[in-house]
PDB file of C-alpha atoms in Angstrom:
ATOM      1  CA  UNK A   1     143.333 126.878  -4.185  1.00 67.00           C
ATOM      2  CA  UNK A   2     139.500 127.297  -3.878  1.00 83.00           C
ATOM      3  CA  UNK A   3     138.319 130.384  -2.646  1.00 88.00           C
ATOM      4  CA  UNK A   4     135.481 130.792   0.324  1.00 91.00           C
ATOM      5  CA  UNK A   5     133.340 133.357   1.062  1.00 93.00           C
ATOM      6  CA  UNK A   6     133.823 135.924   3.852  1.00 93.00           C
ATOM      7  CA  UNK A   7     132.296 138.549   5.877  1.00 93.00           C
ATOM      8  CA  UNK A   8     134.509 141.329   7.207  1.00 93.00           C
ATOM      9  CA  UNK A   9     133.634 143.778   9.521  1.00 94.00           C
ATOM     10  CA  UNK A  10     135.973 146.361  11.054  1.00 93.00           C
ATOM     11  CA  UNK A  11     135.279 149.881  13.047  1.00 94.00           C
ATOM     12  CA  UNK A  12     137.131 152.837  12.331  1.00 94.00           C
ATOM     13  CA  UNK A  13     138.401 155.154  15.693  1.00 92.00           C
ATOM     14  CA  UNK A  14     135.879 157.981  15.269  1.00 90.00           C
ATOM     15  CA  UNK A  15     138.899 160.519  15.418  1.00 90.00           C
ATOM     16  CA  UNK A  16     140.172 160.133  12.226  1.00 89.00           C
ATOM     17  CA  UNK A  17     139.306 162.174   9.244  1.00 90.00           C
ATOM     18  CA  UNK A  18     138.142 161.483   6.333  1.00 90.00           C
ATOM     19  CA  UNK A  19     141.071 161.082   4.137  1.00 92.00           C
ATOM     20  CA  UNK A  20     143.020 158.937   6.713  1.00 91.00           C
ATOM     21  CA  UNK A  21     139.940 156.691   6.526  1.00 92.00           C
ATOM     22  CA  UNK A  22     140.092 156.232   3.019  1.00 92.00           C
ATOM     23  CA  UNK A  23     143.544 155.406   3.251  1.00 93.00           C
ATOM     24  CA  UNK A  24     142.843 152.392   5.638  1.00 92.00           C
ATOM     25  CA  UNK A  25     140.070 151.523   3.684  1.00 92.00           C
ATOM     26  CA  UNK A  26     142.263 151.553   0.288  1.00 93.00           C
ATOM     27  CA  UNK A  27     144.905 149.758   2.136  1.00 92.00           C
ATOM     28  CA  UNK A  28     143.161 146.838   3.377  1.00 92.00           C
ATOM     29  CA  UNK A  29     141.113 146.528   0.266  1.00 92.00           C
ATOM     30  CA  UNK A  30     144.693 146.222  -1.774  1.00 92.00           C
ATOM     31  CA  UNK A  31     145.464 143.571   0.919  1.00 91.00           C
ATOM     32  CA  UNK A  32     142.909 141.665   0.135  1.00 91.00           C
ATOM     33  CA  UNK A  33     142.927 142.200  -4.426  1.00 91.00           C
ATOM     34  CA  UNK A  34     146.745 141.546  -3.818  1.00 91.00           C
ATOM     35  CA  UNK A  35     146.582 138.640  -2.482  1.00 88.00           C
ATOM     36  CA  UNK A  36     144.307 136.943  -5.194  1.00 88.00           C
ATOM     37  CA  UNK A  37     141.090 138.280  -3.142  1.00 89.00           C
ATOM     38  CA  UNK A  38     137.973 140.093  -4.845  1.00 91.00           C
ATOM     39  CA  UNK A  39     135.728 142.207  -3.411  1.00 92.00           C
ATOM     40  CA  UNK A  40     132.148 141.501  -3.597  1.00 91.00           C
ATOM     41  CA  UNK A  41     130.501 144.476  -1.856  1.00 90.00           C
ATOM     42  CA  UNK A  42     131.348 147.289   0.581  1.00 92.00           C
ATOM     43  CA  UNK A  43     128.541 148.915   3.005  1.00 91.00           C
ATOM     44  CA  UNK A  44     130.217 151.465   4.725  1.00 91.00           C
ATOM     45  CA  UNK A  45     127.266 152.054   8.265  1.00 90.00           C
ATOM     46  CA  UNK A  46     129.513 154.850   9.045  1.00 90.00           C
ATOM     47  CA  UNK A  47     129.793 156.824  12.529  1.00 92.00           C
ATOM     48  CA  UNK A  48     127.673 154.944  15.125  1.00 92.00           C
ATOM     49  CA  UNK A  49     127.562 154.744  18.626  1.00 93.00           C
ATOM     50  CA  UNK A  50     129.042 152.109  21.002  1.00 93.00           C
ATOM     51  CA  UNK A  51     126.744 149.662  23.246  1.00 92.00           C
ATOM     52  CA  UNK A  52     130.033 150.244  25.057  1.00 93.00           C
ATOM     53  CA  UNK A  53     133.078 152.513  25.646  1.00 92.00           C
ATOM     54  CA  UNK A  54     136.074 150.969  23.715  1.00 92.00           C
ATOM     55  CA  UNK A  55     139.264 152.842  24.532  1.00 91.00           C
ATOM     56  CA  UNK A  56     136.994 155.553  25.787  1.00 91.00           C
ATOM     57  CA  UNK A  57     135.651 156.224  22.490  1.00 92.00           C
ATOM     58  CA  UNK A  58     131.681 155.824  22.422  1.00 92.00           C
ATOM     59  CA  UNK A  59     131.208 155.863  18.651  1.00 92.00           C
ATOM     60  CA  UNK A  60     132.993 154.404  15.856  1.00 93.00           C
ATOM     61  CA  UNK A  61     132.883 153.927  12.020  1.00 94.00           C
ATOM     62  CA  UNK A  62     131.725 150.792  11.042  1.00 94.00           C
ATOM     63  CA  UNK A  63     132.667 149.504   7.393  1.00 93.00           C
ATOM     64  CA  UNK A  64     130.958 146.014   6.100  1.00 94.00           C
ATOM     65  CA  UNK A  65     132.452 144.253   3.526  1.00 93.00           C
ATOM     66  CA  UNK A  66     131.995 140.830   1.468  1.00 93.00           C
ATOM     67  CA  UNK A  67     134.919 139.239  -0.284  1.00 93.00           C
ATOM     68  CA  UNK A  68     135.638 135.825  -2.199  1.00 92.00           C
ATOM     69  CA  UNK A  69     139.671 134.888  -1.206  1.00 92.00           C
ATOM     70  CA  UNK A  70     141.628 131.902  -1.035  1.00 91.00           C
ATOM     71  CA  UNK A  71     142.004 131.189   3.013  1.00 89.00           C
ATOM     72  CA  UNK A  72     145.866 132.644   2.711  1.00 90.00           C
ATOM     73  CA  UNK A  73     144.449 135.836   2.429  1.00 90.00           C
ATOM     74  CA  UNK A  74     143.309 135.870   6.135  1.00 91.00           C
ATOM     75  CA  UNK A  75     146.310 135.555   8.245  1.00 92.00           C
ATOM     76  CA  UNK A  76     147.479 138.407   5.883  1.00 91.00           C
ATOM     77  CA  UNK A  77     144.605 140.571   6.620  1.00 92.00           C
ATOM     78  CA  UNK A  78     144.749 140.152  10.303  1.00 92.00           C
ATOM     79  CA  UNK A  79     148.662 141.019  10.793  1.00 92.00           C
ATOM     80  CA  UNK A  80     147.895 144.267   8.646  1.00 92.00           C
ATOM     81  CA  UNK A  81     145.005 145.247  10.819  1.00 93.00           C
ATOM     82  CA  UNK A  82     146.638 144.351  14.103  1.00 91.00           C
ATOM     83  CA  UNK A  83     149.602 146.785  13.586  1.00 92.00           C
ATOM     84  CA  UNK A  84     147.643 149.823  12.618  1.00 89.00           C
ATOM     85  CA  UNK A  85     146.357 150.912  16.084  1.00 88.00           C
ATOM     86  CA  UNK A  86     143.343 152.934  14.025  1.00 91.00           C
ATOM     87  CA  UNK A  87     141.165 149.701  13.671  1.00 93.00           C
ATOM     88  CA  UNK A  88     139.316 149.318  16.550  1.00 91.00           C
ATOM     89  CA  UNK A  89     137.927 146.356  16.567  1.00 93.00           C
ATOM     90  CA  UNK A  90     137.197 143.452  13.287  1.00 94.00           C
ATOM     91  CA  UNK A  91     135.771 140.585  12.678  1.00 94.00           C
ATOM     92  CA  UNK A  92     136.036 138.114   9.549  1.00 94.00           C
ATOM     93  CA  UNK A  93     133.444 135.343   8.876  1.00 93.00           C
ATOM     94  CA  UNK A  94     133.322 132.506   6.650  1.00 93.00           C
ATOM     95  CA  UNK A  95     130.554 132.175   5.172  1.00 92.00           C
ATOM     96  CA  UNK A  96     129.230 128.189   5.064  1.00 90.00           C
ATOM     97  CA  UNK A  97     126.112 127.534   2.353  1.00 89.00           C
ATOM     98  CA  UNK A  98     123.276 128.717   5.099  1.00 87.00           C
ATOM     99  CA  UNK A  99     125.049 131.784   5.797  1.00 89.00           C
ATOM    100  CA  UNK A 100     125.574 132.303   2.050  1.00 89.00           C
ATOM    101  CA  UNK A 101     121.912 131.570   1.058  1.00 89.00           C
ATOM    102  CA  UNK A 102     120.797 134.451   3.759  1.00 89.00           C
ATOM    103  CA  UNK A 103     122.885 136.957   1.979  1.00 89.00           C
ATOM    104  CA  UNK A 104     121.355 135.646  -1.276  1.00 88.00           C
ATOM    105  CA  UNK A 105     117.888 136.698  -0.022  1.00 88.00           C
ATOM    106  CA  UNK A 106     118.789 139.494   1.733  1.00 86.00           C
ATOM    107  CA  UNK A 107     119.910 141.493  -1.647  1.00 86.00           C
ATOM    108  CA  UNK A 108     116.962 140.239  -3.031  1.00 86.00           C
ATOM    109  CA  UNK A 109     114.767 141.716  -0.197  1.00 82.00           C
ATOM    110  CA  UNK A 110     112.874 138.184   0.308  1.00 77.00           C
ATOM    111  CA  UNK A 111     114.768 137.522   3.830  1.00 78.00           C
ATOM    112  CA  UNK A 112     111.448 135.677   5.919  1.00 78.00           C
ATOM    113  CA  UNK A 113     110.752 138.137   8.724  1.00 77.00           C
ATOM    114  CA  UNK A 114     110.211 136.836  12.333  1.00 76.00           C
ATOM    115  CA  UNK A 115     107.979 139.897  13.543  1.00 75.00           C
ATOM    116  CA  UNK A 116     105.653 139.165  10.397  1.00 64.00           C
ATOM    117  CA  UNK A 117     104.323 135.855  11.944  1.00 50.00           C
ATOM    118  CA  UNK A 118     103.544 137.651  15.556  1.00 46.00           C
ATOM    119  CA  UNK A 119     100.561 139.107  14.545  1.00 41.00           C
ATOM    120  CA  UNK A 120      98.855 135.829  13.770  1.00 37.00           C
ATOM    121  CA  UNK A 121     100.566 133.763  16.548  1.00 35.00           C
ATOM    122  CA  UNK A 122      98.284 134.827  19.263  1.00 34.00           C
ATOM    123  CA  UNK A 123      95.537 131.853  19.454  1.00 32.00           C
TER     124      UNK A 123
ATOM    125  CA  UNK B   1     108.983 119.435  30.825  1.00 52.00           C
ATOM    126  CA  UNK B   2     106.204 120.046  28.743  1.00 60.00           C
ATOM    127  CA  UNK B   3     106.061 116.266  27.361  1.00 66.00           C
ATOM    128  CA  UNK B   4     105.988 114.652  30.867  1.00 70.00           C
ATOM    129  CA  UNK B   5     102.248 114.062  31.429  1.00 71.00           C
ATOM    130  CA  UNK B   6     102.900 113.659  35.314  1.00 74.00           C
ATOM    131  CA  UNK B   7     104.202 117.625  35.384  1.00 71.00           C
ATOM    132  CA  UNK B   8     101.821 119.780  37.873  1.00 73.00           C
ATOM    133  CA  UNK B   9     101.843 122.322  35.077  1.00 69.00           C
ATOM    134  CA  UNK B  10     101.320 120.461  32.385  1.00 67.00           C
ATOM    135  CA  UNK B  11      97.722 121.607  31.774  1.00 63.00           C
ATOM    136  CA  UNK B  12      98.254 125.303  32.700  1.00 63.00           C
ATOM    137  CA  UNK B  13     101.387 126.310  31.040  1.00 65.00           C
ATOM    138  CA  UNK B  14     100.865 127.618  26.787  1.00 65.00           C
ATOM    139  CA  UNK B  15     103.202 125.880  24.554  1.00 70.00           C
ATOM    140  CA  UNK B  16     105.242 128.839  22.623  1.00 76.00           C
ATOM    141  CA  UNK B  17     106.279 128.322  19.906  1.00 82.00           C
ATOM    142  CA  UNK B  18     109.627 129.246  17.657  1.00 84.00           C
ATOM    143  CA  UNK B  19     108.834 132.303  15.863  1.00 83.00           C
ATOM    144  CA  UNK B  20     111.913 131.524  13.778  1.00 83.00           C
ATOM    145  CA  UNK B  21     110.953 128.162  12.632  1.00 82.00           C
ATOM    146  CA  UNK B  22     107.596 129.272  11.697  1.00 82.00           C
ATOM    147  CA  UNK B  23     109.102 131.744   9.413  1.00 83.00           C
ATOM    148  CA  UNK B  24     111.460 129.646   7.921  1.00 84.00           C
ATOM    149  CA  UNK B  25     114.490 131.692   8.777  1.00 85.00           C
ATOM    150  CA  UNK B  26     117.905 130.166   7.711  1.00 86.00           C
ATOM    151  CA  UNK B  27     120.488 132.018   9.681  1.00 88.00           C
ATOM    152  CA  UNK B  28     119.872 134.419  12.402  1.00 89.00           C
ATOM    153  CA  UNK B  29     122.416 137.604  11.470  1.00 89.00           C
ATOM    154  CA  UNK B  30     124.257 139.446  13.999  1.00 91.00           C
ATOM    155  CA  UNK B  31     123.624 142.671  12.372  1.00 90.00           C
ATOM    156  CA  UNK B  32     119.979 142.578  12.566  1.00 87.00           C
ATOM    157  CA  UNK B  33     119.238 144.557  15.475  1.00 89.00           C
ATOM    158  CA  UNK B  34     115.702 143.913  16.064  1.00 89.00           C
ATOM    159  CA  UNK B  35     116.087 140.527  16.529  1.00 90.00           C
ATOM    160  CA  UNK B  36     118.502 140.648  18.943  1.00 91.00           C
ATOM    161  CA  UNK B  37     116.633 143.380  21.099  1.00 91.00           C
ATOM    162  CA  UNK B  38     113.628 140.939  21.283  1.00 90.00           C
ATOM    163  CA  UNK B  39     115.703 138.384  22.847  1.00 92.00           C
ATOM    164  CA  UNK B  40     118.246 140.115  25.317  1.00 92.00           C
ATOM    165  CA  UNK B  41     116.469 141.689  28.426  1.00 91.00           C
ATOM    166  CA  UNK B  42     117.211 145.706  29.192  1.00 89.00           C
ATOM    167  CA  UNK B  43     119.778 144.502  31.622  1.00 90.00           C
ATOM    168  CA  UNK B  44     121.507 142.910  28.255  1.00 91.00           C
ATOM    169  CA  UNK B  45     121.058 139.407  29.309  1.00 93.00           C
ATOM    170  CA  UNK B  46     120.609 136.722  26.735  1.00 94.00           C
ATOM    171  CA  UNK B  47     116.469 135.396  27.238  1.00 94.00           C
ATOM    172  CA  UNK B  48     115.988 131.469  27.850  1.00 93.00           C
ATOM    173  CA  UNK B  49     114.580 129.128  25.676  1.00 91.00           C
ATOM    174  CA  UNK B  50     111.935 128.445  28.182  1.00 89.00           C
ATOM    175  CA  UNK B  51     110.577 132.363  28.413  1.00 89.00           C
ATOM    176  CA  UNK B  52     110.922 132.846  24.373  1.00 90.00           C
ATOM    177  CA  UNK B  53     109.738 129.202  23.269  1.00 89.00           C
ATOM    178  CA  UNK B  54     112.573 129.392  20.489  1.00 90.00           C
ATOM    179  CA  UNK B  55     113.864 125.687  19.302  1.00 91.00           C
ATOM    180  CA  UNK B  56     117.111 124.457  20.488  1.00 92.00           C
ATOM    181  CA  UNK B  57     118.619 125.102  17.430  1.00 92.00           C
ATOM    182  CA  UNK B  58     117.699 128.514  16.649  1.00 92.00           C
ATOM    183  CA  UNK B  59     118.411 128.811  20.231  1.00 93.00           C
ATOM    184  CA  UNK B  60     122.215 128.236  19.421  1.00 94.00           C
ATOM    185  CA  UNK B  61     122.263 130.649  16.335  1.00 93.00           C
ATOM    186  CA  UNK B  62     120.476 132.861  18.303  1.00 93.00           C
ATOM    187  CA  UNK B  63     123.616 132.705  21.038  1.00 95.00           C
ATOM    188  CA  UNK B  64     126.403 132.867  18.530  1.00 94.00           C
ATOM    189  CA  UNK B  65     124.587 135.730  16.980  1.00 94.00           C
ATOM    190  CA  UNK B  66     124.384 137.925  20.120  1.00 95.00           C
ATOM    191  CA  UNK B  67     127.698 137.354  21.446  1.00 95.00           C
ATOM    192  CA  UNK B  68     129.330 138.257  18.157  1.00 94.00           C
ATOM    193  CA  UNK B  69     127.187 141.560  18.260  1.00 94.00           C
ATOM    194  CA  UNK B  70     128.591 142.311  21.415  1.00 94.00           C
ATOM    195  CA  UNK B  71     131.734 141.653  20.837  1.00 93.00           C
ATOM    196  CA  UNK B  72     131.457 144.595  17.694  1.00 93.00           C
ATOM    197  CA  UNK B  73     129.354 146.713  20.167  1.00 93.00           C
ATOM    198  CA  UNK B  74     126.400 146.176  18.645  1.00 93.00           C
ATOM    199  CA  UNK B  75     124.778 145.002  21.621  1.00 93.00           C
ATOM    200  CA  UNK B  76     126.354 145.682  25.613  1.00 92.00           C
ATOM    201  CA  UNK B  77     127.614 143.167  27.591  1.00 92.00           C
ATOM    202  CA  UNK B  78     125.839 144.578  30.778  1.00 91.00           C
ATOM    203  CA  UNK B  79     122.888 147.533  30.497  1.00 85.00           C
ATOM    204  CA  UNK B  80     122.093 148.235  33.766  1.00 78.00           C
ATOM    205  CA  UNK B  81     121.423 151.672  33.684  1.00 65.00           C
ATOM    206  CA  UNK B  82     117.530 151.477  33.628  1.00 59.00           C
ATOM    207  CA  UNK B  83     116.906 151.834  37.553  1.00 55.00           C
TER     208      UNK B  83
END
């Protein structure tokens, strides 16, 4: 089974503490290992504030993650997150080779900057 | 437009051009929030092609990108609360 490369992003309801947040962080991060997964990275952004009310929250905790799985690991994922009413909203990505060679550069801080060039453009 | 020599605006209107082609960009993230403030309006509203010059392509990235942002309230649907 060849594994792909995904992007996972999920927000946290800002009214949990901190320990029940590390226990849906540890849970769906054992999903994931369990099923053959492996975690590449974890950027937690933490509390930040809605562009919109969602279930008349306006802020949530946002937790960024990167993991190489086989594609069974997916459906998995998703039925674990849909029961647990605490996950707000998520969003998983596979990654195809452009997407991948952005993330390459962007831990290497050489990611080509749009606003660089607008200086110049003006002719 | 802009390649039909017969337009009435051919001579006046400045040919833009894609800032992300220029700078070689590969994929247009829906985390980077810059970006996608310089190419919504402050009512939220996705910007044409025609008013940013970007390429068709990046044009398309440039959509996906957005609407996922939205979607993870990153960026609002509708913003019109600058009256």
């Amino acid at each position: 089974m060849s594994t792909n490369f995904y992007e996972f992003t999920y927000i946290l309801s800002s009214t949990l503490d901190e320990e029940a947040r590390k226990a849906i962080t540890t849970k769906l991060d054992s999903t994931i290992t369990s099923k053959g997964g492996e975690i590449v990275e974890t950027d937690e952004w933490g509390l930040k504030s809605f562009a919109y009310p969602i279930n008349k929250q306006t802020s949530g905790y946002y937790v960024n993650q990167y993991f190489n799985a086989p594609a069974t690991v997916v459906p998995a994922l998703e039925k674990v997150i849909k029961i647990d009413e605490n996950i707000v909203r998520f969003m998983v990505l596979k990654y195809d080779n452009k997407m991948k060679k952005h993330y390459e550069l962007a831990k290497k801080g050489a990611l080509p900057d749009i606003f660089a060039v607008d200086v110049e453009e003006e002719a | 437009m802009l390649k039909n020599p017969a337009h009435p605006k051919k001579g006046q209107l400045r040919e833009r051009e894609c800032l992300f082609s220029k700078a070689g960009v590969v994929y247009v993230d829906y985390k980077d929030e810059r970006i996608i403030q310089r190419f919504t309006n402050d009512q939220g509203k996705i910007l044409p092609r025609r008013v940013t010059g970007t390429s068709a392509k990046y044009q398309r990235q440039l959509t996906r990108a957005i609407k996922r942002a939205r979607r993870l309230a990153l960026a609002p649907f509708v913003a019109e609360n600058l009256r």
